[in-house]
């Protein structure tokens, strides 16, 4: 039985009313579109685990900064926030077969995101990514506080959505224009060996400008749905492009559709689910919210993998597969020795003492 169920109840037919996006509100049935379900539970779990990893790393950093014995290990999961280095690592691996030993978990996590996107749409973003989860919580909070969210005009929405692809293009062009030796030098540089510490400093030694920019993003995210994910996240741009070839997509049966438009209303990316037979947009993050509010149920709207007849994805199936794939990849990487960093406690402590030296600045400035 599906773990997340839309609560449906009949209502009396009245004159046509319009919602905040200009769609007619359904008069035949009424759904509860923002109920808590399995996906939200998985998001919360991953988010709390991420916070725990951050605290774990901070404790490791504090212990390594002093002379006392280090009682905790350097958590590998923190490397999930090093996607640029991971992309460099994957290029080096393709060219040489060498797996980056400095931040190997970064490659595993990026590989997981890519694999899921190629097979199950951009569900990494909709189910797993802690930044995506925070972005979703913010616009839902804004909806509760202000009673609604706002939508950026179409003429401005398209160029803004291009920003994340431009950012991704810049990073990809920079990395793929680097030679094998240049990438190897970067991945072995003092800066990259301590890049997780540099990332920690981004939050603990935040400049006024950085704080103001983040505050603006947070406030804007209360008003606009998934602001960061929709317009600025290059990670999401990459997973979205990979998802274009995914055989899994939302499919609509126009014969049983009653055109209530609930699916389009609830879609966090404003996709026209109600007017398309299949959704192949790189913006679809596989959240399945549209299928859960559909009055027609699975006979009308479903997440289905092309080529597998009479098979559809429920939230339970999709959530379990995503978690199993991640755990399986982490376990395999651990057994193969490609999860923990090769930087020892002694080296980490030594480098931490000289972290402000010139060699620990970014190689490109």
CSV table of C-alpha atoms in Angstrom, one decimal:
chain,number,residue,atom,x,y,z
A,1,UNK,CA,0.0,0.0,0.0
A,2,UNK,CA,1.3,3.4,-0.9
A,3,UNK,CA,2.9,5.0,2.1
A,4,UNK,CA,1.6,8.5,1.2
A,5,UNK,CA,-2.0,8.9,0.4
A,6,UNK,CA,-3.9,12.0,-0.7
A,7,UNK,CA,-7.0,12.5,1.4
A,8,UNK,CA,-10.0,12.8,-0.9
A,9,UNK,CA,-13.5,13.9,0.0
A,10,UNK,CA,-16.5,14.9,-2.1
A,11,UNK,CA,-17.6,18.5,-2.2
A,12,UNK,CA,-20.6,20.1,-3.6
A,13,UNK,CA,-20.4,21.5,-7.1
A,14,UNK,CA,-20.2,25.2,-7.1
A,15,UNK,CA,-19.4,28.0,-9.6
A,16,UNK,CA,-15.9,27.9,-10.9
A,17,UNK,CA,-13.2,29.3,-8.6
A,18,UNK,CA,-9.6,29.9,-9.4
A,19,UNK,CA,-6.5,29.2,-7.4
A,20,UNK,CA,-3.5,31.4,-6.9
A,21,UNK,CA,-2.0,30.3,-10.3
A,22,UNK,CA,-5.1,30.9,-12.3
A,23,UNK,CA,-6.2,27.3,-12.6
A,24,UNK,CA,-9.8,26.5,-11.9
A,25,UNK,CA,-10.2,24.8,-8.5
A,26,UNK,CA,-11.7,21.3,-8.8
A,27,UNK,CA,-15.4,21.1,-8.1
A,28,UNK,CA,-15.8,17.3,-8.3
A,29,UNK,CA,-13.3,16.3,-5.6
A,30,UNK,CA,-11.0,18.0,-3.2
A,31,UNK,CA,-7.5,16.8,-2.2
A,32,UNK,CA,-5.1,17.5,0.5
A,33,UNK,CA,-1.9,18.1,-1.5
A,34,UNK,CA,0.7,18.8,1.2
A,35,UNK,CA,0.2,15.9,3.5
A,36,UNK,CA,3.3,14.3,5.2
A,37,UNK,CA,4.4,11.0,3.7
A,38,UNK,CA,7.2,8.6,3.1
A,39,UNK,CA,9.2,11.0,0.9
A,40,UNK,CA,9.1,13.6,3.5
A,41,UNK,CA,10.2,11.1,6.2
A,42,UNK,CA,13.2,10.1,4.0
A,43,UNK,CA,14.0,13.8,3.4
A,44,UNK,CA,13.9,14.5,7.1
A,45,UNK,CA,16.1,11.5,7.9
A,46,UNK,CA,18.7,12.4,5.3
A,47,UNK,CA,18.7,16.0,6.5
A,48,UNK,CA,19.2,15.0,10.1
A,49,UNK,CA,22.0,12.6,9.1
A,50,UNK,CA,23.6,15.5,7.2
A,51,UNK,CA,23.4,17.7,10.2
A,52,UNK,CA,24.9,14.9,12.3
A,53,UNK,CA,27.8,14.5,9.8
A,54,UNK,CA,28.4,18.3,10.0
A,55,UNK,CA,28.6,18.2,13.8
A,56,UNK,CA,30.8,15.1,13.7
A,57,UNK,CA,33.2,16.8,11.3
A,58,UNK,CA,33.2,20.0,13.5
A,59,UNK,CA,34.2,17.9,16.6
A,60,UNK,CA,36.9,16.2,14.5
A,61,UNK,CA,38.2,19.6,13.5
A,62,UNK,CA,38.2,20.9,17.1
A,63,UNK,CA,40.1,17.9,18.4
A,64,UNK,CA,42.6,18.0,15.5
A,65,UNK,CA,43.1,21.7,16.3
A,66,UNK,CA,44.5,21.0,19.7
A,67,UNK,CA,47.0,18.5,21.2
A,68,UNK,CA,44.5,16.1,22.7
A,69,UNK,CA,43.9,12.6,21.3
A,70,UNK,CA,41.4,12.5,18.4
A,71,UNK,CA,38.5,10.3,19.5
A,72,UNK,CA,36.3,10.6,16.4
A,73,UNK,CA,37.1,9.8,12.8
A,74,UNK,CA,36.9,12.2,9.8
A,75,UNK,CA,33.4,11.6,8.4
A,76,UNK,CA,33.4,10.7,4.7
A,77,UNK,CA,29.9,12.0,4.1
A,78,UNK,CA,31.0,15.6,4.4
A,79,UNK,CA,32.6,15.2,1.0
A,80,UNK,CA,29.1,15.2,-0.6
A,81,UNK,CA,29.5,19.0,-0.6
A,82,UNK,CA,32.5,18.8,-2.9
A,83,UNK,CA,30.9,18.2,-6.3
A,84,UNK,CA,33.5,20.1,-8.3
A,85,UNK,CA,36.3,18.0,-7.0
A,86,UNK,CA,34.2,14.9,-7.5
A,87,UNK,CA,33.7,15.8,-11.2
A,88,UNK,CA,37.4,16.3,-11.6
A,89,UNK,CA,37.9,12.9,-9.9
A,90,UNK,CA,35.5,11.2,-12.4
A,91,UNK,CA,37.3,12.7,-15.4
A,92,UNK,CA,40.6,11.5,-14.0
A,93,UNK,CA,39.1,8.0,-13.4
A,94,UNK,CA,37.8,7.8,-16.9
A,95,UNK,CA,41.2,8.9,-18.4
A,96,UNK,CA,43.5,6.9,-16.1
A,97,UNK,CA,41.5,4.4,-14.0
A,98,UNK,CA,42.8,6.2,-10.9
A,99,UNK,CA,40.2,6.7,-8.1
A,100,UNK,CA,40.8,9.9,-6.1
A,101,UNK,CA,42.2,8.8,-2.7
A,102,UNK,CA,41.9,12.2,-1.1
A,103,UNK,CA,38.1,12.7,-1.2
A,104,UNK,CA,36.8,9.4,-2.6
A,105,UNK,CA,33.4,9.6,-1.1
A,106,UNK,CA,32.7,12.8,-3.1
A,107,UNK,CA,33.0,10.6,-6.3
A,108,UNK,CA,30.7,8.0,-4.8
A,109,UNK,CA,28.0,10.4,-3.9
A,110,UNK,CA,28.1,12.2,-7.2
A,111,UNK,CA,28.1,8.9,-8.9
A,112,UNK,CA,25.0,7.9,-6.9
A,113,UNK,CA,23.2,11.1,-7.9
A,114,UNK,CA,24.1,10.5,-11.6
A,115,UNK,CA,23.0,6.9,-11.5
A,116,UNK,CA,19.6,7.7,-9.9
A,117,UNK,CA,19.0,10.5,-12.4
A,118,UNK,CA,19.7,8.3,-15.4
A,119,UNK,CA,17.3,5.7,-14.2
A,120,UNK,CA,14.7,7.3,-11.9
A,121,UNK,CA,14.6,10.9,-13.0
A,122,UNK,CA,15.9,13.7,-10.8
A,123,UNK,CA,14.7,11.9,-7.7
A,124,UNK,CA,18.0,12.5,-6.0
A,125,UNK,CA,16.9,16.1,-5.7
A,126,UNK,CA,13.4,15.4,-4.7
A,127,UNK,CA,14.1,12.6,-2.2
A,128,UNK,CA,17.7,12.8,-1.0
A,129,UNK,CA,19.5,16.1,-1.4
A,130,UNK,CA,19.5,18.0,2.0
A,131,UNK,CA,19.7,21.4,0.2
A,132,UNK,CA,16.7,20.5,-1.9
A,133,UNK,CA,14.9,19.5,1.3
A,134,UNK,CA,15.7,22.8,3.0
A,135,UNK,CA,14.5,24.7,-0.1
A,136,UNK,CA,11.2,22.8,-0.1
A,137,UNK,CA,10.7,23.4,3.6
A,138,UNK,CA,11.2,27.1,3.1
A,139,UNK,CA,8.6,27.6,0.5
A,140,UNK,CA,6.1,25.4,2.4
A,141,UNK,CA,6.8,27.5,5.5
A,142,UNK,CA,6.2,30.6,3.4
A,143,UNK,CA,2.9,29.2,2.2
A,144,UNK,CA,1.8,28.7,5.7
A,145,UNK,CA,2.9,32.1,6.9
A,146,UNK,CA,1.7,34.1,3.9
A,147,UNK,CA,-1.1,31.9,2.8
A,148,UNK,CA,0.4,31.4,-0.7
A,149,UNK,CA,3.5,31.3,-2.8
A,150,UNK,CA,4.2,33.6,-5.7
A,151,UNK,CA,5.3,32.7,-9.2
A,152,UNK,CA,7.9,34.6,-11.2
A,153,UNK,CA,6.5,35.7,-14.6
A,154,UNK,CA,7.1,33.4,-17.5
A,155,UNK,CA,9.1,36.0,-19.4
A,156,UNK,CA,11.6,36.2,-16.5
A,157,UNK,CA,11.3,32.6,-15.4
A,158,UNK,CA,13.1,31.1,-18.5
A,159,UNK,CA,16.2,33.3,-18.4
A,160,UNK,CA,16.5,32.8,-14.6
A,161,UNK,CA,16.3,29.0,-15.1
A,162,UNK,CA,19.2,29.3,-17.5
A,163,UNK,CA,21.5,30.5,-14.8
A,164,UNK,CA,22.0,27.1,-13.3
A,165,UNK,CA,22.9,25.6,-16.7
A,166,UNK,CA,25.3,28.5,-17.3
A,167,UNK,CA,27.0,27.8,-14.0
A,168,UNK,CA,27.1,24.1,-14.8
A,169,UNK,CA,28.5,24.8,-18.3
A,170,UNK,CA,31.2,27.0,-16.8
A,171,UNK,CA,32.3,24.3,-14.3
A,172,UNK,CA,32.2,21.6,-17.0
A,173,UNK,CA,34.1,23.7,-19.5
A,174,UNK,CA,36.8,24.5,-16.9
A,175,UNK,CA,37.2,20.9,-15.8
A,176,UNK,CA,37.2,19.4,-19.3
A,177,UNK,CA,39.7,22.0,-20.6
A,178,UNK,CA,42.1,20.9,-17.9
A,179,UNK,CA,44.8,18.4,-18.8
A,180,UNK,CA,45.1,15.1,-17.0
A,181,UNK,CA,48.2,16.3,-15.2
A,182,UNK,CA,46.5,19.6,-14.2
A,183,UNK,CA,43.6,17.7,-12.6
A,184,UNK,CA,46.0,15.3,-10.9
A,185,UNK,CA,47.9,18.3,-9.5
A,186,UNK,CA,44.8,19.9,-8.2
A,187,UNK,CA,43.5,16.7,-6.5
A,188,UNK,CA,46.9,16.3,-4.8
A,189,UNK,CA,47.2,19.9,-3.8
A,190,UNK,CA,47.3,21.1,-0.2
A,191,UNK,CA,44.2,23.1,-0.9
A,192,UNK,CA,42.1,20.2,-2.0
A,193,UNK,CA,43.3,18.0,0.8
A,194,UNK,CA,41.8,20.5,3.2
A,195,UNK,CA,38.9,21.6,1.1
A,196,UNK,CA,36.4,20.2,3.6
A,197,UNK,CA,37.9,22.5,6.2
A,198,UNK,CA,37.7,25.4,3.8
A,199,UNK,CA,34.0,24.6,3.4
A,200,UNK,CA,33.6,24.6,7.1
A,201,UNK,CA,35.2,28.0,7.3
A,202,UNK,CA,32.6,29.2,4.8
A,203,UNK,CA,30.0,28.8,7.5
A,204,UNK,CA,32.0,29.5,10.7
A,205,UNK,CA,33.9,32.5,9.3
A,206,UNK,CA,31.2,33.9,7.1
A,207,UNK,CA,31.7,37.4,5.7
A,208,UNK,CA,29.0,40.1,5.9
A,209,UNK,CA,28.5,39.8,2.1
A,210,UNK,CA,28.0,36.1,2.3
A,211,UNK,CA,25.6,36.4,5.2
A,212,UNK,CA,23.5,39.0,3.4
A,213,UNK,CA,23.4,36.9,0.2
A,214,UNK,CA,22.3,33.8,2.1
A,215,UNK,CA,19.7,35.8,4.0
A,216,UNK,CA,18.2,37.1,0.7
A,217,UNK,CA,18.1,33.6,-0.7
A,218,UNK,CA,16.3,32.3,2.4
A,219,UNK,CA,13.8,35.1,2.4
A,220,UNK,CA,13.1,34.8,-1.3
A,221,UNK,CA,12.8,31.0,-0.9
A,222,UNK,CA,9.8,31.6,1.5
A,223,UNK,CA,8.0,33.4,-1.3
A,224,UNK,CA,9.0,31.4,-4.5
A,225,UNK,CA,8.9,27.6,-4.7
A,226,UNK,CA,12.3,25.9,-4.8
A,227,UNK,CA,14.2,29.1,-5.7
A,228,UNK,CA,17.7,27.7,-5.3
A,229,UNK,CA,16.9,24.4,-7.0
A,230,UNK,CA,15.0,26.0,-9.9
A,231,UNK,CA,17.4,28.8,-10.7
A,232,UNK,CA,20.8,28.5,-9.2
A,233,UNK,CA,21.8,24.9,-8.4
A,234,UNK,CA,24.4,23.5,-10.9
A,235,UNK,CA,24.2,20.1,-9.2
A,236,UNK,CA,20.5,20.1,-10.0
A,237,UNK,CA,21.2,21.2,-13.6
A,238,UNK,CA,23.5,18.2,-14.0
A,239,UNK,CA,21.0,15.7,-12.6
A,240,UNK,CA,18.2,17.3,-14.7
A,241,UNK,CA,20.1,16.9,-17.9
A,242,UNK,CA,20.9,13.3,-17.1
A,243,UNK,CA,17.3,12.7,-16.3
A,244,UNK,CA,16.3,13.6,-19.8
A,245,UNK,CA,17.4,10.1,-21.0
A,246,UNK,CA,15.7,8.4,-18.0
A,247,UNK,CA,13.1,5.8,-19.0
A,248,UNK,CA,11.1,6.7,-15.9
A,249,UNK,CA,8.6,9.5,-16.2
A,250,UNK,CA,5.2,10.8,-15.1
A,251,UNK,CA,2.5,9.5,-17.5
A,252,UNK,CA,-1.1,10.8,-17.8
A,253,UNK,CA,-4.1,8.9,-19.2
A,254,UNK,CA,-6.1,11.6,-21.0
A,255,UNK,CA,-9.1,9.2,-21.2
A,256,UNK,CA,-9.7,9.1,-17.5
A,257,UNK,CA,-8.3,12.6,-16.6
A,258,UNK,CA,-11.1,14.9,-15.3
A,259,UNK,CA,-8.9,18.0,-15.9
A,260,UNK,CA,-9.1,19.2,-12.3
A,261,UNK,CA,-5.5,20.6,-12.7
A,262,UNK,CA,-4.6,19.6,-9.2
A,263,UNK,CA,-1.4,17.9,-10.5
A,264,UNK,CA,-0.2,21.1,-12.0
A,265,UNK,CA,-1.1,23.1,-9.0
A,266,UNK,CA,0.8,20.9,-6.6
A,267,UNK,CA,3.9,20.5,-8.8
A,268,UNK,CA,6.8,22.3,-7.1
A,269,UNK,CA,8.2,23.3,-10.5
A,270,UNK,CA,5.0,24.5,-12.1
A,271,UNK,CA,5.1,21.8,-14.8
A,272,UNK,CA,2.0,21.5,-17.0
A,273,UNK,CA,1.2,17.9,-15.9
A,274,UNK,CA,-2.5,18.3,-16.7
A,275,UNK,CA,-1.9,18.9,-20.4
A,276,UNK,CA,0.9,16.5,-21.2
A,277,UNK,CA,0.8,12.7,-21.7
A,278,UNK,CA,4.3,12.4,-20.5
A,279,UNK,CA,6.6,14.7,-18.4
A,280,UNK,CA,10.1,14.6,-19.7
A,281,UNK,CA,11.2,18.0,-18.4
A,282,UNK,CA,14.6,18.2,-16.7
A,283,UNK,CA,12.9,20.0,-13.9
A,284,UNK,CA,10.8,17.0,-12.7
A,285,UNK,CA,12.3,15.8,-9.5
A,286,UNK,CA,10.2,12.6,-9.2
A,287,UNK,CA,8.5,13.8,-6.0
A,288,UNK,CA,5.3,12.1,-7.1
A,289,UNK,CA,3.1,14.7,-5.4
A,290,UNK,CA,1.1,15.0,-8.6
A,291,UNK,CA,0.2,11.3,-8.6
A,292,UNK,CA,-0.8,11.5,-4.9
A,293,UNK,CA,-3.4,14.3,-5.3
A,294,UNK,CA,-4.9,12.9,-8.6
A,295,UNK,CA,-8.5,12.0,-8.0
A,296,UNK,CA,-8.2,9.4,-10.8
A,297,UNK,CA,-5.4,7.6,-9.0
A,298,UNK,CA,-3.1,5.2,-10.7
A,299,UNK,CA,-5.5,4.8,-13.6
A,300,UNK,CA,-4.9,8.4,-14.6
A,301,UNK,CA,-1.5,9.6,-13.4
A,302,UNK,CA,1.5,7.4,-12.5
A,303,UNK,CA,5.3,7.3,-12.4
A,304,UNK,CA,6.2,4.6,-14.8
A,305,UNK,CA,9.4,3.1,-16.4
A,306,UNK,CA,9.1,2.8,-20.2
A,307,UNK,CA,9.5,-0.7,-21.4
A,308,UNK,CA,8.2,-2.4,-18.2
A,309,UNK,CA,4.6,-3.1,-18.9
A,310,UNK,CA,1.9,-2.7,-16.2
A,311,UNK,CA,4.5,-1.6,-13.7
A,312,UNK,CA,4.3,1.7,-11.9
A,313,UNK,CA,6.3,3.2,-9.1
A,314,UNK,CA,4.6,3.9,-5.7
A,315,UNK,CA,6.3,6.2,-3.2
A,316,UNK,CA,7.2,3.1,-1.1
A,317,UNK,CA,8.9,1.3,-4.0
A,318,UNK,CA,10.8,4.4,-5.2
A,319,UNK,CA,12.0,5.4,-1.7
A,320,UNK,CA,13.2,1.9,-0.9
A,321,UNK,CA,15.1,1.6,-4.2
A,322,UNK,CA,16.8,5.0,-3.7
A,323,UNK,CA,18.0,4.1,-0.2
A,324,UNK,CA,19.0,0.6,-1.1
A,325,UNK,CA,21.1,1.9,-4.0
A,326,UNK,CA,22.8,4.5,-1.9
A,327,UNK,CA,23.6,2.0,0.9
A,328,UNK,CA,24.8,-0.5,-1.6
A,329,UNK,CA,27.1,1.9,-3.3
A,330,UNK,CA,28.6,3.1,0.1
A,331,UNK,CA,29.1,-0.5,1.2
A,332,UNK,CA,30.8,-1.5,-2.0
A,333,UNK,CA,33.0,1.6,-2.0
A,334,UNK,CA,33.9,0.9,1.7
A,335,UNK,CA,34.9,-2.7,0.9
A,336,UNK,CA,36.9,-1.5,-2.2
A,337,UNK,CA,38.7,1.1,-0.1
A,338,UNK,CA,37.2,4.0,-2.0
A,339,UNK,CA,35.2,5.7,0.8
A,340,UNK,CA,37.6,6.9,3.5
A,341,UNK,CA,40.1,9.7,2.8
A,342,UNK,CA,43.8,8.7,2.5
A,343,UNK,CA,44.7,11.8,4.5
A,344,UNK,CA,45.8,10.5,7.9
A,345,UNK,CA,45.0,12.1,11.3
A,346,UNK,CA,48.6,13.1,11.6
A,347,UNK,CA,48.7,14.8,8.2
A,348,UNK,CA,45.4,16.5,8.8
A,349,UNK,CA,46.5,17.9,12.1
A,350,UNK,CA,49.8,19.1,10.6
A,351,UNK,CA,48.1,20.8,7.7
A,352,UNK,CA,45.5,22.3,10.0
A,353,UNK,CA,48.3,24.1,11.8
A,354,UNK,CA,49.3,25.9,8.5
A,355,UNK,CA,45.9,26.3,7.0
A,356,UNK,CA,46.3,30.0,6.5
A,357,UNK,CA,49.5,29.6,4.5
A,358,UNK,CA,49.5,30.6,0.8
A,359,UNK,CA,49.6,27.0,-0.4
A,360,UNK,CA,46.1,26.5,1.0
A,361,UNK,CA,44.5,29.1,-1.1
A,362,UNK,CA,42.6,28.0,-4.2
A,363,UNK,CA,45.0,27.2,-7.0
A,364,UNK,CA,43.2,29.5,-9.4
A,365,UNK,CA,43.1,32.3,-6.8
